[in-house]
Amino acid sequence: MADVNRRWLLAQRPSGNLKDSDFAFVREAVPVPGDGEFLVKVTHLSFDPTQRGWLQADSYLPAVKIGEVVRAGAAGEVVVSNNPKFPVGTKVQGAFGWQDYCITDGKGFWPTAALFPGVTPEQALGIFGTTGLTAYFGLLDVGQPKAGEVVLISGAAGATGSIVGQIAKAIGCTAIGIAGGKAKCDWVTGTAGFDACIDYKSEPVAQRIRQLAPKGVNVVFENVGGEILDAALGNLAMHARVVLCGGISSYNAASADEIVGIKNYMAITVNRARMEGFIVLDYAPRFGEGVQALAKWMAEGKITSAEDIQHGLENAPSTLRRLFEGKNFGKQLLAL
Ligand SMILES: NC(=O)c1ccc[n+]([C@@H]2O[C@H](COP(=O)([O-])OP(=O)(O)OC[C@H]3O[C@@H](n4cnc5c(N)ncnc54)[C@H](OP(=O)(O)O)[C@@H]3O)[C@@H](O)[C@H]2O)c1
């Protein structure tokens, strides 16, 4: 075991695009666990657009404080333990943050094998972590799609969006994705099995939605916001459901003036539609149900998950930036 714990701390509140100088890379002694505590060697970090918000301000979780380790979901292995529930060798997951080692009493952490035996750390943070569960509960509980309906998904080649479309297909819906670039759109239709994918970087989005769904879209699963959400609202079917999962196009805005608002909001009234947000953490009591359903679809070959794995703790800031540069393909992870 190394005797140094490398850690990324928040150095300042970011403004606009994330910079290396927003973070400080420090080396500290590996902490020694006290009574009831254990030490985790972090093996994989999860990267999620919401981390950008955690660095900025209090929201559904308190903001990371200046000087604190950067918060992130992670997987690891217990290497020293004074806690009989987490013996040495246990694979665990939780919000360990951007560091080599994390000390904990186990509250808010759980053995990875509790999901099901044989699950990999990559799957535990992706398809069977909050990413896959966001897709599952956001689409099925909030979107309430019925077989035969049309589901439109932005961020379709991303971690969440790619699973949403595959669930939609598994339950008999038509899935139309929106993603940036030909390679991503080809993957969305070819590998993830969506019926169509609109390249928002080279195609007129509103017009293409109208061509692909002439009777309107029944469910919009929104990950991007701004102009893309507006194009979707202009193409709603009667009684459509708009699931506001996220709005990544605005997360790097330095001020509200840089955020593109929606113009087509009256389409919600005219179509008697519903637009609703949700936070996946509220579904924690039902996570087991989601994991089981996702595992079943995976075993049946109806869902495939893509992971984009970068390497080296020193690359944590640039790995987070990949999400906002559209560089990630599927779930963004970093192996330590
Ligand atoms: N509500 C919840 O509980 C919850 C939970 C998890 C995630 N989320 C939200 O779900 C969304 C997807 O998260 P994820 O973890 O699955 O990330 P992701 O989709 O794997 O990665 C982000 C993707 O967003 C796209 N993007 C980035 N900047 C963009 C911009 N300015 N305009 C259009 N597209 C842009 C890029 O794809 P392209 O190359 O295709 O542009 C990028 O690959 C995020 O909005 C996130 O905040 C919400």
PDB file of N, CA and C in Angstrom, residues 232-242 262-275:
ATOM      1  N   ALA A 232     -37.989  20.213 -29.138  1.00  0.00           N
ATOM      2  CA  ALA A 232     -38.843  19.097 -28.711  1.00  0.00           C
ATOM      3  C   ALA A 232     -40.241  19.608 -28.347  1.00  0.00           C
ATOM      4  N   LEU A 233     -40.298  20.724 -27.610  1.00  0.00           N
ATOM      5  CA  LEU A 233     -41.604  21.267 -27.204  1.00  0.00           C
ATOM      6  C   LEU A 233     -42.446  21.650 -28.418  1.00  0.00           C
ATOM      7  N   GLY A 234     -41.791  22.061 -29.487  1.00  0.00           N
ATOM      8  CA  GLY A 234     -42.518  22.421 -30.701  1.00  0.00           C
ATOM      9  C   GLY A 234     -43.080  21.216 -31.437  1.00  0.00           C
ATOM     10  N   ASN A 235     -42.811  20.011 -30.928  1.00  0.00           N
ATOM     11  CA  ASN A 235     -43.251  18.777 -31.613  1.00  0.00           C
ATOM     12  C   ASN A 235     -43.960  17.810 -30.667  1.00  0.00           C
ATOM     13  N   LEU A 236     -44.670  18.346 -29.679  1.00  0.00           N
ATOM     14  CA  LEU A 236     -45.334  17.458 -28.713  1.00  0.00           C
ATOM     15  C   LEU A 236     -46.617  16.866 -29.277  1.00  0.00           C
ATOM     16  N   ALA A 237     -46.893  15.627 -28.887  1.00  0.00           N
ATOM     17  CA  ALA A 237     -48.207  15.029 -29.158  1.00  0.00           C
ATOM     18  C   ALA A 237     -49.151  15.449 -28.022  1.00  0.00           C
ATOM     19  N   MET A 238     -50.437  15.243 -28.235  1.00  0.00           N
ATOM     20  CA  MET A 238     -51.422  15.544 -27.177  1.00  0.00           C
ATOM     21  C   MET A 238     -51.086  14.710 -25.931  1.00  0.00           C
ATOM     22  N   HIS A 239     -51.186  15.317 -24.766  1.00  0.00           N
ATOM     23  CA  HIS A 239     -50.929  14.669 -23.463  1.00  0.00           C
ATOM     24  C   HIS A 239     -49.493  14.129 -23.333  1.00  0.00           C
ATOM     25  N   ALA A 240     -48.560  14.814 -23.986  1.00  0.00           N
ATOM     26  CA  ALA A 240     -47.150  14.392 -23.899  1.00  0.00           C
ATOM     27  C   ALA A 240     -46.610  14.610 -22.487  1.00  0.00           C
ATOM     28  N   ARG A 241     -45.563  13.844 -22.150  1.00  0.00           N
ATOM     29  CA  ARG A 241     -44.853  14.017 -20.878  1.00  0.00           C
ATOM     30  C   ARG A 241     -43.412  14.424 -21.184  1.00  0.00           C
ATOM     31  N   VAL A 242     -42.976  15.527 -20.580  1.00  0.00           N
ATOM     32  CA  VAL A 242     -41.607  16.009 -20.779  1.00  0.00           C
ATOM     33  C   VAL A 242     -40.851  15.781 -19.467  1.00  0.00           C
ATOM     34  N   ILE A 262     -36.569  28.845 -23.108  1.00  0.00           N
ATOM     35  CA  ILE A 262     -37.461  28.188 -24.070  1.00  0.00           C
ATOM     36  C   ILE A 262     -38.535  29.175 -24.546  1.00  0.00           C
ATOM     37  N   LYS A 263     -38.903  29.020 -25.810  1.00  0.00           N
ATOM     38  CA  LYS A 263     -39.925  29.905 -26.388  1.00  0.00           C
ATOM     39  C   LYS A 263     -41.250  29.160 -26.558  1.00  0.00           C
ATOM     40  N   ASN A 264     -41.171  27.845 -26.752  1.00  0.00           N
ATOM     41  CA  ASN A 264     -42.363  27.062 -27.121  1.00  0.00           C
ATOM     42  C   ASN A 264     -43.141  26.541 -25.911  1.00  0.00           C
ATOM     43  N   TYR A 265     -43.106  27.285 -24.797  1.00  0.00           N
ATOM     44  CA  TYR A 265     -43.740  26.730 -23.584  1.00  0.00           C
ATOM     45  C   TYR A 265     -45.259  26.622 -23.707  1.00  0.00           C
ATOM     46  N   MET A 266     -45.859  27.434 -24.584  1.00  0.00           N
ATOM     47  CA  MET A 266     -47.321  27.345 -24.707  1.00  0.00           C
ATOM     48  C   MET A 266     -47.758  26.021 -25.343  1.00  0.00           C
ATOM     49  N   ALA A 267     -46.809  25.308 -25.980  1.00  0.00           N
ATOM     50  CA  ALA A 267     -47.132  23.980 -26.535  1.00  0.00           C
ATOM     51  C   ALA A 267     -47.540  23.026 -25.410  1.00  0.00           C
ATOM     52  N   ILE A 268     -47.074  23.300 -24.199  1.00  0.00           N
ATOM     53  CA  ILE A 268     -47.457  22.449 -23.057  1.00  0.00           C
ATOM     54  C   ILE A 268     -48.940  22.648 -22.754  1.00  0.00           C
ATOM     55  N   THR A 269     -49.391  23.888 -22.821  1.00  0.00           N
ATOM     56  CA  THR A 269     -50.812  24.183 -22.585  1.00  0.00           C
ATOM     57  C   THR A 269     -51.677  23.613 -23.707  1.00  0.00           C
ATOM     58  N   VAL A 270     -51.306  23.957 -24.917  1.00  0.00           N
ATOM     59  CA  VAL A 270     -52.135  23.579 -26.068  1.00  0.00           C
ATOM     60  C   VAL A 270     -52.284  22.056 -26.163  1.00  0.00           C
ATOM     61  N   ASN A 271     -51.197  21.337 -25.851  1.00  0.00           N
ATOM     62  CA  ASN A 271     -51.227  19.870 -25.952  1.00  0.00           C
ATOM     63  C   ASN A 271     -51.584  19.179 -24.639  1.00  0.00           C
ATOM     64  N   ARG A 272     -52.003  19.959 -23.645  1.00  0.00           N
ATOM     65  CA  ARG A 272     -52.362  19.375 -22.313  1.00  0.00           C
ATOM     66  C   ARG A 272     -51.225  18.469 -21.849  1.00  0.00           C
ATOM     67  N   ALA A 273     -50.002  18.973 -22.030  1.00  0.00           N
ATOM     68  CA  ALA A 273     -48.822  18.153 -21.709  1.00  0.00           C
ATOM     69  C   ALA A 273     -48.398  18.388 -20.251  1.00  0.00           C
ATOM     70  N   ARG A 274     -47.452  17.590 -19.804  1.00  0.00           N
ATOM     71  CA  ARG A 274     -46.916  17.709 -18.432  1.00  0.00           C
ATOM     72  C   ARG A 274     -45.401  17.751 -18.530  1.00  0.00           C
ATOM     73  N   MET A 275     -44.786  18.694 -17.819  1.00  0.00           N
ATOM     74  CA  MET A 275     -43.320  18.766 -17.767  1.00  0.00           C
ATOM     75  C   MET A 275     -42.938  18.615 -16.306  1.00  0.00           C
TER      76      MET A 275
END
